[in-house]
Short mmCIF file of N, CA and C in Angstrom, two decimals:
data_model
loop_
_atom_site.label_atom_id
_atom_site.label_comp_id
_atom_site.label_asym_id
_atom_site.label_seq_id
_atom_site.Cartn_x
_atom_site.Cartn_y
_atom_site.Cartn_z
N ALA J 256 26.97 -26.26 -25.17
CA ALA J 256 27.99 -25.17 -25.80
C ALA J 256 28.40 -25.81 -27.07
N MET J 257 28.66 -25.16 -28.13
CA MET J 257 29.20 -24.94 -28.66
C MET J 257 30.35 -24.39 -29.33
N GLY J 258 31.20 -25.05 -29.44
CA GLY J 258 33.22 -25.13 -29.55
C GLY J 258 32.66 -24.26 -31.09
N ILE J 259 34.09 -23.08 -31.36
CA ILE J 259 34.24 -22.49 -32.73
C ILE J 259 34.58 -23.85 -33.63
N ASN J 260 34.61 -24.45 -32.99
CA ASN J 260 34.98 -25.96 -34.01
C ASN J 260 33.65 -26.99 -34.43
N GLY J 261 32.67 -26.31 -33.99
CA GLY J 261 31.96 -27.38 -34.18
C GLY J 261 31.76 -28.33 -32.93
N ILE J 262 32.63 -28.35 -32.53
CA ILE J 262 32.63 -29.64 -31.05
C ILE J 262 31.78 -29.43 -30.19
N GLN J 263 30.51 -30.00 -30.25
CA GLN J 263 28.91 -30.23 -28.66
C GLN J 263 29.46 -30.04 -27.41
N GLU J 264 29.30 -29.45 -26.60
CA GLU J 264 29.31 -29.89 -25.22
C GLU J 264 29.14 -31.47 -24.96
N LYS J 265 27.40 -31.56 -25.82
CA LYS J 265 26.82 -32.94 -24.65
C LYS J 265 27.78 -34.21 -24.79
N TYR J 266 28.35 -34.44 -26.15
CA TYR J 266 29.22 -35.57 -27.15
C TYR J 266 30.28 -35.36 -26.54
N VAL J 267 31.38 -34.01 -26.22
CA VAL J 267 32.40 -34.69 -25.29
C VAL J 267 32.33 -35.09 -23.76
N VAL J 268 31.08 -34.12 -23.69
CA VAL J 268 31.09 -34.94 -21.81
C VAL J 268 30.74 -36.86 -21.82
N LEU J 269 29.70 -36.54 -22.23
CA LEU J 269 29.51 -38.15 -22.52
C LEU J 269 30.93 -38.99 -22.50
N SER J 270 31.28 -38.26 -23.95
CA SER J 270 32.37 -38.95 -24.19
C SER J 270 33.88 -39.56 -23.08
N ILE J 271 33.38 -38.58 -21.98
CA ILE J 271 34.33 -38.72 -21.04
C ILE J 271 33.84 -38.85 -19.99
N ALA J 272 32.21 -38.77 -20.10
CA ALA J 272 31.75 -39.84 -18.61
C ALA J 272 32.20 -41.45 -19.32
N LYS J 273 31.54 -41.59 -20.09
CA LYS J 273 31.67 -43.39 -20.98
C LYS J 273 33.45 -43.85 -20.29
N GLU J 274 33.68 -42.99 -20.86
CA GLU J 274 35.93 -43.14 -20.93
C GLU J 274 35.67 -43.54 -19.03
N ILE J 275 35.37 -42.56 -18.50
CA ILE J 275 35.16 -43.23 -16.84
C ILE J 275 35.29 -44.30 -16.17
N LEU J 276 33.89 -44.29 -16.66
CA LEU J 276 32.67 -46.03 -16.69
C LEU J 276 33.58 -47.04 -17.58
N ARG J 277 34.18 -47.13 -18.53
CA ARG J 277 35.35 -47.90 -18.69
C ARG J 277 36.60 -48.16 -18.37
N LEU J 278 37.24 -47.49 -17.69
CA LEU J 278 38.43 -47.20 -17.08
C LEU J 278 37.99 -48.12 -15.67
N ASN J 279 37.25 -47.41 -15.27
CA ASN J 279 36.33 -47.86 -13.78
C ASN J 279 35.89 -49.16 -13.91
N ASN J 280 35.41 -49.84 -15.15
CA ASN J 280 35.54 -51.45 -15.26
C ASN J 280 36.23 -52.51 -15.20
N ASP J 281 37.44 -51.33 -15.77
CA ASP J 281 38.71 -52.72 -16.19
C ASP J 281 39.11 -52.70 -14.60
N LEU J 282 39.15 -51.83 -13.59
CA LEU J 282 39.96 -51.87 -12.47
C LEU J 282 39.64 -53.58 -11.90
N ASP J 283 40.59 -53.46 -10.85
CA ASP J 283 40.45 -55.20 -9.75
C ASP J 283 39.10 -55.26 -9.06
N GLN J 284 39.29 -53.62 -8.35
CA GLN J 284 37.74 -53.58 -7.20
C GLN J 284 37.37 -52.11 -8.34
N PRO J 285 36.34 -52.41 -9.34
CA PRO J 285 35.71 -50.81 -9.83
C PRO J 285 34.69 -50.59 -8.83
N LEU J 286 34.53 -49.30 -8.70
CA LEU J 286 33.75 -48.27 -8.06
C LEU J 286 32.00 -48.70 -8.87
N ASP J 287 30.82 -48.35 -7.79
CA ASP J 287 29.78 -47.94 -8.64
C ASP J 287 29.54 -47.41 -9.02
N ILE J 288 29.61 -46.86 -10.29
CA ILE J 288 29.86 -45.74 -10.72
C ILE J 288 28.04 -45.35 -12.01
N TYR J 289 26.93 -44.63 -11.87
CA TYR J 289 26.10 -44.30 -12.39
C TYR J 289 26.46 -43.05 -13.14
N LEU J 290 26.04 -43.26 -14.55
CA LEU J 290 25.92 -41.60 -15.83
C LEU J 290 24.76 -41.70 -15.40
N THR J 291 23.65 -40.34 -15.80
CA THR J 291 22.69 -39.94 -15.92
C THR J 291 22.46 -40.13 -17.18
N ARG J 292 23.52 -40.17 -17.81
CA ARG J 292 22.32 -40.79 -19.17
C ARG J 292 23.59 -41.52 -19.61
N TYR J 293 23.37 -42.77 -21.03
CA TYR J 293 24.36 -43.42 -21.67
C TYR J 293 24.32 -43.14 -22.52
N SER J 294 23.47 -42.84 -23.48
CA SER J 294 23.13 -42.25 -25.22
C SER J 294 23.44 -40.51 -25.11
N ASP J 295 23.18 -40.06 -26.21
CA ASP J 295 22.46 -38.31 -26.06
C ASP J 295 20.82 -38.25 -26.06
N THR J 296 20.59 -38.09 -24.57
CA THR J 296 19.11 -38.36 -24.42
C THR J 296 19.41 -37.04 -23.40
N LEU J 297 18.55 -35.88 -23.50
CA LEU J 297 17.86 -35.00 -22.00
C LEU J 297 17.53 -35.58 -20.85
N ILE J 298 18.26 -34.93 -19.68
CA ILE J 298 18.01 -35.92 -18.55
C ILE J 298 18.01 -34.60 -17.90
N SER J 299 16.43 -34.35 -17.32
CA SER J 299 16.58 -32.73 -16.65
C SER J 299 17.52 -32.37 -15.34
N LEU J 300 17.48 -31.73 -15.17
CA LEU J 300 18.17 -30.84 -13.66
C LEU J 300 17.48 -31.75 -12.42
N SER J 301 16.16 -31.76 -12.91
CA SER J 301 15.51 -32.43 -11.45
C SER J 301 15.26 -33.49 -11.01
N ASP J 302 15.56 -34.30 -12.46
CA ASP J 302 16.03 -36.16 -12.57
C ASP J 302 17.10 -36.78 -12.33
N ARG J 303 17.85 -35.42 -12.49
CA ARG J 303 19.14 -36.56 -12.53
C ARG J 303 19.64 -35.94 -10.71
N THR J 304 18.95 -34.70 -9.88
CA THR J 304 18.86 -34.64 -8.48
C THR J 304 18.10 -35.77 -7.54
N LYS J 305 17.08 -36.01 -8.52
CA LYS J 305 16.69 -37.34 -8.21
C LYS J 305 16.94 -38.92 -7.84
N LEU J 306 17.76 -38.69 -9.31
CA LEU J 306 19.09 -40.07 -9.22
C LEU J 306 19.71 -40.58 -7.94
N THR J 307 20.58 -39.03 -7.79
CA THR J 307 21.50 -39.34 -6.74
C THR J 307 20.84 -39.71 -6.21
N LYS J 308 20.07 -39.31 -5.02
CA LYS J 308 19.42 -39.37 -3.89
C LYS J 308 18.97 -41.23 -3.81
N ALA J 309 18.30 -41.30 -4.64
CA ALA J 309 17.63 -43.18 -4.66
C ALA J 309 18.55 -43.97 -5.30
N LEU J 310 19.76 -43.48 -5.51
CA LEU J 310 20.78 -44.51 -5.76
C LEU J 310 21.32 -44.23 -3.66
N ASN J 311 21.29 -43.37 -3.08
CA ASN J 311 22.07 -43.03 -2.02
C ASN J 311 23.18 -42.56 -2.13
N ALA J 312 23.73 -42.11 -3.43
CA ALA J 312 25.38 -41.67 -3.88
C ALA J 312 26.44 -41.06 -2.94
N ASP J 313 27.33 -41.68 -2.97
CA ASP J 313 28.41 -41.41 -2.27
C ASP J 313 29.30 -39.55 -2.44
N LEU J 314 28.70 -39.36 -3.69
CA LEU J 314 29.86 -38.27 -4.86
C LEU J 314 28.88 -38.09 -5.67
N PHE J 315 28.50 -36.89 -5.85
CA PHE J 315 27.66 -36.43 -7.66
C PHE J 315 28.79 -35.74 -8.08
N LEU J 316 28.85 -35.90 -9.31
CA LEU J 316 30.10 -35.08 -10.04
C LEU J 316 29.20 -34.39 -11.70
N SER J 317 28.95 -33.74 -11.76
CA SER J 317 28.47 -32.71 -12.86
C SER J 317 29.53 -32.30 -14.05
N LEU J 318 29.22 -33.43 -15.46
CA LEU J 318 30.81 -32.87 -16.44
C LEU J 318 30.03 -31.76 -17.39
N HIS J 319 30.88 -30.50 -17.54
CA HIS J 319 30.71 -29.66 -18.59
C HIS J 319 32.34 -29.08 -19.06
N CYS J 320 32.05 -28.43 -20.07
CA CYS J 320 32.69 -28.14 -20.83
C CYS J 320 32.33 -26.37 -21.09
N ASN J 321 33.18 -25.24 -20.99
CA ASN J 321 32.18 -23.68 -20.98
C ASN J 321 32.27 -23.56 -22.33
N HIS J 322 32.23 -22.21 -22.24
CA HIS J 322 31.87 -20.98 -23.10
C HIS J 322 31.89 -19.92 -22.85
N SER J 323 32.58 -18.92 -23.86
CA SER J 323 33.02 -17.76 -23.34
C SER J 323 32.53 -16.78 -24.79
N ASN J 324 31.58 -15.64 -24.53
CA ASN J 324 32.21 -14.74 -25.73
C ASN J 324 33.93 -14.11 -25.93
N ASN J 325 34.16 -14.53 -25.23
CA ASN J 325 36.05 -13.96 -25.23
C ASN J 325 36.43 -15.35 -25.86
N PRO J 326 37.05 -15.36 -26.92
CA PRO J 326 38.08 -16.42 -26.95
C PRO J 326 39.21 -16.78 -26.79
N ALA J 327 39.62 -15.71 -25.95
CA ALA J 327 40.88 -16.34 -25.39
C ALA J 327 40.79 -16.82 -23.71
N ALA J 328 39.64 -17.28 -23.44
CA ALA J 328 38.92 -17.46 -22.00
C ALA J 328 39.43 -19.22 -22.04
N ARG J 329 40.07 -19.59 -21.26
CA ARG J 329 40.61 -20.54 -21.28
C ARG J 329 41.04 -20.89 -19.28
N GLY J 330 40.78 -22.61 -19.18
CA GLY J 330 41.26 -23.26 -18.05
C GLY J 330 39.55 -23.72 -17.55
N ILE J 331 40.24 -24.59 -16.74
CA ILE J 331 39.23 -25.40 -15.02
C ILE J 331 38.83 -24.86 -14.55
N GLU J 332 37.58 -24.98 -14.11
CA GLU J 332 36.99 -24.57 -13.37
C GLU J 332 36.26 -25.74 -12.90
N VAL J 333 36.21 -25.79 -11.18
CA VAL J 333 35.09 -26.42 -9.82
C VAL J 333 34.79 -25.64 -9.22
N TYR J 334 33.22 -26.64 -9.50
CA TYR J 334 32.50 -25.97 -8.37
C TYR J 334 31.63 -26.28 -6.90
N VAL J 335 30.99 -25.55 -6.11
CA VAL J 335 30.30 -26.45 -4.86
C VAL J 335 29.61 -25.56 -4.78
N ALA J 336 28.72 -26.46 -4.49
CA ALA J 336 27.26 -25.38 -4.21
C ALA J 336 27.78 -24.40 -2.57
N LYS J 337 27.27 -23.39 -3.28
CA LYS J 337 27.46 -22.09 -2.59
C LYS J 337 26.70 -22.00 -0.94
N ALA J 338 25.48 -22.98 -1.09
CA ALA J 338 25.05 -23.34 -0.10
C ALA J 338 25.67 -24.22 0.96
N VAL J 339 25.50 -24.77 3.09
CA VAL J 339 26.72 -25.20 3.72
C VAL J 339 25.84 -26.00 3.69
N SER J 340 25.88 -27.58 4.12
CA SER J 340 25.21 -29.01 4.35
C SER J 340 26.59 -30.13 4.73
N LYS J 341 26.00 -30.87 5.57
CA LYS J 341 26.99 -31.23 6.32
C LYS J 341 28.12 -32.27 5.10
N TYR J 342 27.86 -31.93 4.45
CA TYR J 342 29.14 -32.50 3.23
C TYR J 342 29.66 -31.71 2.35
N SER J 343 29.58 -30.47 2.82
CA SER J 343 30.17 -29.22 2.33
C SER J 343 31.69 -29.56 2.62
N ASP J 344 32.19 -29.58 3.41
CA ASP J 344 34.25 -29.98 3.32
C ASP J 344 34.05 -30.32 2.53
N ASP J 345 33.93 -31.82 2.80
CA ASP J 345 34.04 -33.23 1.51
C ASP J 345 33.80 -32.71 0.11
N ALA J 346 32.70 -31.89 0.02
CA ALA J 346 32.64 -31.26 -1.03
C ALA J 346 33.32 -30.49 -1.42
N ILE J 347 33.66 -29.40 -0.66
CA ILE J 347 35.31 -28.92 -0.96
C ILE J 347 36.43 -29.34 -0.90
N TRP J 348 36.40 -30.44 -0.40
CA TRP J 348 38.21 -31.43 -0.30
C TRP J 348 37.87 -31.97 -1.81
N PHE J 349 37.08 -32.29 -2.75
CA PHE J 349 37.60 -32.95 -3.45
C PHE J 349 37.40 -31.96 -4.24
N ALA J 350 36.84 -30.82 -4.56
CA ALA J 350 36.86 -29.97 -5.65
C ALA J 350 38.68 -29.50 -5.74
N PHE J 351 38.97 -29.17 -4.62
CA PHE J 351 40.37 -28.81 -4.40
C PHE J 351 41.49 -30.47 -5.58
N GLN J 352 40.91 -31.19 -4.88
CA GLN J 352 41.65 -32.39 -5.26
C GLN J 352 41.81 -32.79 -6.64
N LEU J 353 40.53 -32.39 -6.81
CA LEU J 353 40.51 -32.85 -8.73
C LEU J 353 40.90 -31.66 -9.22
N GLN J 354 40.43 -30.15 -9.16
CA GLN J 354 41.39 -28.79 -9.75
C GLN J 354 42.73 -29.37 -9.76
N ASP J 355 43.32 -29.91 -8.43
CA ASP J 355 44.61 -30.06 -8.95
C ASP J 355 45.34 -31.66 -9.44
N ASP J 356 44.48 -32.94 -9.17
CA ASP J 356 44.55 -33.54 -10.59
C ASP J 356 44.57 -33.02 -11.92
N LEU J 357 43.93 -32.64 -11.95
CA LEU J 357 43.27 -32.29 -14.11
C LEU J 357 44.61 -31.42 -14.02
N ASN J 358 44.89 -30.43 -13.16
CA ASN J 358 46.16 -29.66 -13.51
C ASN J 358 47.16 -30.23 -14.03
N LYS J 359 47.95 -31.28 -12.38
CA LYS J 359 48.81 -31.30 -12.84
C LYS J 359 49.10 -32.62 -13.98
N SER J 360 47.94 -33.27 -14.26
CA SER J 360 48.08 -34.39 -15.51
C SER J 360 47.89 -34.09 -16.60
N LEU J 361 47.03 -32.99 -16.97
CA LEU J 361 46.46 -31.99 -17.73
C LEU J 361 47.34 -31.20 -18.20
N GLY J 362 48.09 -29.95 -17.28
CA GLY J 362 48.04 -29.01 -17.36
C GLY J 362 47.39 -28.10 -17.97
N LEU J 363 45.95 -28.19 -18.29
CA LEU J 363 45.91 -27.07 -17.77
C LEU J 363 45.61 -25.95 -16.97
N GLU J 364 45.24 -24.82 -17.68
CA GLU J 364 45.08 -23.11 -16.73
C GLU J 364 44.25 -23.75 -15.67
N SER J 365 44.37 -23.12 -14.40
CA SER J 365 43.40 -23.35 -12.83
C SER J 365 42.75 -22.17 -12.95
N ARG J 366 40.98 -22.11 -12.98
CA ARG J 366 40.42 -21.00 -12.70
C ARG J 366 40.01 -21.43 -11.18
N GLY J 367 40.31 -21.70 -10.58
CA GLY J 367 40.20 -22.17 -9.43
C GLY J 367 39.38 -22.98 -8.85
N VAL J 368 38.93 -23.28 -7.72
CA VAL J 368 37.24 -23.73 -6.98
C VAL J 368 36.74 -22.70 -6.91
N LYS J 369 35.35 -22.52 -7.14
CA LYS J 369 33.89 -21.55 -6.66
C LYS J 369 33.08 -22.59 -6.12
N PHE J 370 32.14 -21.24 -5.53
CA PHE J 370 31.25 -21.28 -5.41
C PHE J 370 29.71 -21.14 -5.98
N ALA J 371 28.79 -21.95 -6.30
CA ALA J 371 27.85 -21.79 -6.88
C ALA J 371 26.88 -21.86 -6.60
N ASN J 372 25.44 -22.07 -6.93
CA ASN J 372 24.06 -21.69 -6.89
C ASN J 372 23.38 -22.81 -7.47
N PHE J 373 24.07 -23.15 -8.75
CA PHE J 373 23.42 -23.60 -9.60
C PHE J 373 22.52 -25.46 -9.19
N GLN J 374 21.75 -25.47 -9.77
CA GLN J 374 21.10 -26.34 -9.41
C GLN J 374 20.81 -27.75 -9.25
N VAL J 375 22.08 -28.08 -10.09
CA VAL J 375 22.28 -29.56 -9.83
C VAL J 375 23.32 -29.32 -8.10
N LEU J 376 23.95 -28.40 -7.95
CA LEU J 376 24.63 -28.76 -6.31
C LEU J 376 23.54 -28.24 -5.67
N ARG J 377 22.97 -27.53 -5.96
CA ARG J 377 21.18 -27.35 -4.92
C ARG J 377 20.77 -28.24 -4.69
N GLY J 378 20.52 -29.45 -5.51
CA GLY J 378 19.21 -30.11 -5.54
C GLY J 378 20.15 -31.46 -5.20
N THR J 379 21.30 -31.71 -4.76
CA THR J 379 21.98 -32.59 -4.36
C THR J 379 22.86 -32.21 -2.86
N ILE J 380 22.53 -30.96 -2.27
CA ILE J 380 24.27 -30.73 -1.12
C ILE J 380 23.05 -31.68 0.23
N ASP J 381 22.41 -31.74 -0.09
CA ASP J 381 21.43 -32.65 1.23
C ASP J 381 21.87 -34.13 1.59
N TYR J 382 22.46 -34.54 0.11
CA TYR J 382 22.64 -35.82 -0.36
C TYR J 382 24.51 -36.94 0.09
N CYS J 383 24.92 -35.78 -0.76
CA CYS J 383 26.56 -36.41 -0.42
C CYS J 383 27.11 -34.99 -1.34
N PRO J 384 28.42 -35.62 -1.07
CA PRO J 384 29.33 -34.44 -1.28
C PRO J 384 29.28 -34.11 -3.05
N ALA J 385 28.89 -32.95 -3.38
CA ALA J 385 28.15 -32.38 -4.68
C ALA J 385 29.65 -31.34 -6.03
N VAL J 386 29.55 -31.63 -6.77
CA VAL J 386 30.50 -30.33 -7.78
C VAL J 386 30.50 -30.88 -9.20
N LEU J 387 30.51 -29.89 -8.95
CA LEU J 387 30.21 -29.56 -10.53
C LEU J 387 31.67 -28.46 -11.45
N ILE J 388 32.22 -29.47 -13.22
CA ILE J 388 33.30 -28.89 -13.35
C ILE J 388 33.09 -28.76 -14.63
N GLU J 389 33.63 -27.68 -15.23
CA GLU J 389 34.23 -27.33 -16.58
C GLU J 389 35.06 -27.19 -16.99
N LEU J 390 35.16 -28.37 -17.59
CA LEU J 390 36.64 -29.00 -18.09
C LEU J 390 37.32 -28.23 -19.12
N GLY J 391 36.90 -26.58 -19.32
CA GLY J 391 37.56 -25.80 -20.59
C GLY J 391 36.62 -25.23 -21.22
N PHE J 392 37.07 -24.42 -22.16
CA PHE J 392 36.48 -23.69 -23.15
C PHE J 392 36.22 -24.05 -24.46
N LEU J 393 34.86 -24.52 -25.19
CA LEU J 393 35.08 -24.46 -26.13
C LEU J 393 35.35 -24.05 -27.48
N SER J 394 34.75 -22.60 -26.54
CA SER J 394 35.03 -21.49 -27.56
C SER J 394 36.38 -20.51 -27.72
N ASN J 395 37.30 -21.39 -26.81
CA ASN J 395 38.85 -21.39 -27.33
C ASN J 395 39.42 -22.63 -27.92
N HIS J 396 40.05 -22.02 -29.42
CA HIS J 396 40.70 -23.03 -30.42
C HIS J 396 41.38 -23.97 -29.86
N ASP J 397 42.35 -23.94 -29.03
CA ASP J 397 42.82 -24.79 -28.21
C ASP J 397 42.91 -26.16 -27.46
N GLU J 398 41.94 -25.21 -26.30
CA GLU J 398 41.25 -26.10 -25.56
C GLU J 398 39.58 -27.28 -26.01
N GLY J 399 39.34 -26.34 -26.79
CA GLY J 399 38.64 -27.01 -27.47
C GLY J 399 39.08 -28.26 -28.26
N ASN J 400 40.28 -28.36 -29.06
CA ASN J 400 40.66 -29.16 -29.54
C ASN J 400 40.78 -30.32 -28.79
N PHE J 401 41.75 -29.79 -27.87
CA PHE J 401 42.49 -30.80 -27.04
C PHE J 401 40.76 -31.29 -25.79
N ILE J 402 40.38 -30.84 -25.66
CA ILE J 402 39.12 -31.82 -24.90
C ILE J 402 38.11 -32.29 -25.47
N SER J 403 38.12 -32.09 -27.06
CA SER J 403 37.42 -33.02 -27.88
C SER J 403 38.85 -34.41 -28.75
N GLU J 404 40.04 -34.17 -28.05
CA GLU J 404 40.67 -35.53 -28.74
C GLU J 404 40.62 -36.92 -28.13
N ASN J 405 40.80 -38.10 -28.68
CA ASN J 405 40.14 -39.27 -28.53
C ASN J 405 40.70 -39.73 -26.83
N ASN J 406 43.06 -38.94 -27.11
CA ASN J 406 43.97 -39.52 -26.11
C ASN J 406 43.40 -39.08 -25.31
N ASN J 407 42.99 -37.76 -25.35
CA ASN J 407 42.78 -36.46 -24.55
C ASN J 407 41.67 -36.75 -22.93
N ILE J 408 40.50 -37.63 -24.32
CA ILE J 408 39.56 -37.94 -23.25
C ILE J 408 39.95 -38.70 -22.56
N GLU J 409 40.65 -39.79 -23.05
CA GLU J 409 40.83 -40.62 -22.06
C GLU J 409 42.17 -40.05 -20.21
N ARG J 410 42.98 -39.04 -21.55
CA ARG J 410 43.70 -38.49 -20.13
C ARG J 410 42.33 -37.61 -18.97
N ILE J 411 42.08 -37.08 -19.49
CA ILE J 411 41.29 -36.37 -18.46
C ILE J 411 39.96 -37.60 -17.79
N ALA J 412 39.86 -38.48 -18.49
CA ALA J 412 39.06 -39.68 -17.61
C ALA J 412 39.81 -40.18 -16.62
N LEU J 413 40.75 -40.18 -16.88
CA LEU J 413 41.58 -41.32 -16.00
C LEU J 413 42.12 -40.31 -14.68
N SER J 414 42.16 -38.90 -15.10
CA SER J 414 42.54 -38.28 -14.03
C SER J 414 41.25 -38.22 -12.79
N ILE J 415 40.21 -38.07 -13.23
CA ILE J 415 38.90 -37.73 -12.70
C ILE J 415 38.48 -39.36 -12.44
N LEU J 416 38.98 -39.71 -12.33
CA LEU J 416 38.75 -41.43 -11.85
C LEU J 416 39.55 -41.70 -10.59
N SER J 417 40.48 -41.00 -10.94
CA SER J 417 41.79 -41.10 -10.05
C SER J 417 41.39 -40.21 -8.80
N SER J 418 40.82 -39.03 -9.07
CA SER J 418 40.66 -38.56 -7.94
C SER J 418 39.48 -39.05 -7.12
N ILE J 419 38.43 -39.29 -7.75
CA ILE J 419 37.13 -39.87 -6.89
C ILE J 419 37.36 -41.14 -6.40
N GLN J 420 38.83 -41.68 -6.89
CA GLN J 420 39.14 -43.14 -5.96
C GLN J 420 39.64 -42.44 -4.76
N LYS J 421 40.67 -41.56 -5.58
CA LYS J 421 40.80 -40.96 -3.84
C LYS J 421 39.85 -40.38 -3.07
N SER J 422 38.55 -40.43 -3.08
CA SER J 422 37.78 -39.72 -2.45
C SER J 422 36.61 -40.28 -1.61
N ILE J 423 36.90 -41.54 -2.29
CA ILE J 423 35.87 -42.12 -1.88
C ILE J 423 36.64 -43.39 -1.27
N LYS J 424 36.27 -44.07 0.44
CA LYS J 424 36.01 -45.09 0.66
C LYS J 424 36.13 -45.96 0.58
N LEU J 425 37.12 -47.59 -0.13
CA LEU J 425 37.04 -48.39 -0.97
C LEU J 425 36.60 -49.30 0.72
#
């Protein structure tokens, strides 16, 4: 997605993912966190799910920014797979926890936890809890600016990392 202020989703979410990794590496007991990409490269959806399986991941989190033709659309959405697996309850719990943590720490509007048939959720449902998050609308002037500011990238990353820490048993 491309924001109204020229901000591209791929750069925003990569910055947030790298910041999650940096914050995690600064912890006394860092988690094993792997990114599907570490630079501006395209990784297919099926390769993302294959990596999840190969790593025997405890959690899959897909970061995105939303876009709408309505410039007033705003808020964070968290998605879990529509299908059911042995990981569904954990995914739903994590989705609500993540939504709540982001809402409290950032003050952005919540559009709720939703169920969808996105390929990365379908492809990971049998391996671990999987969540896809839309971190606000790049097509909304205020949210696009907020999401792309460096100090807010750190706040978003810290909130996501905190949610992951709560969900993973160390």
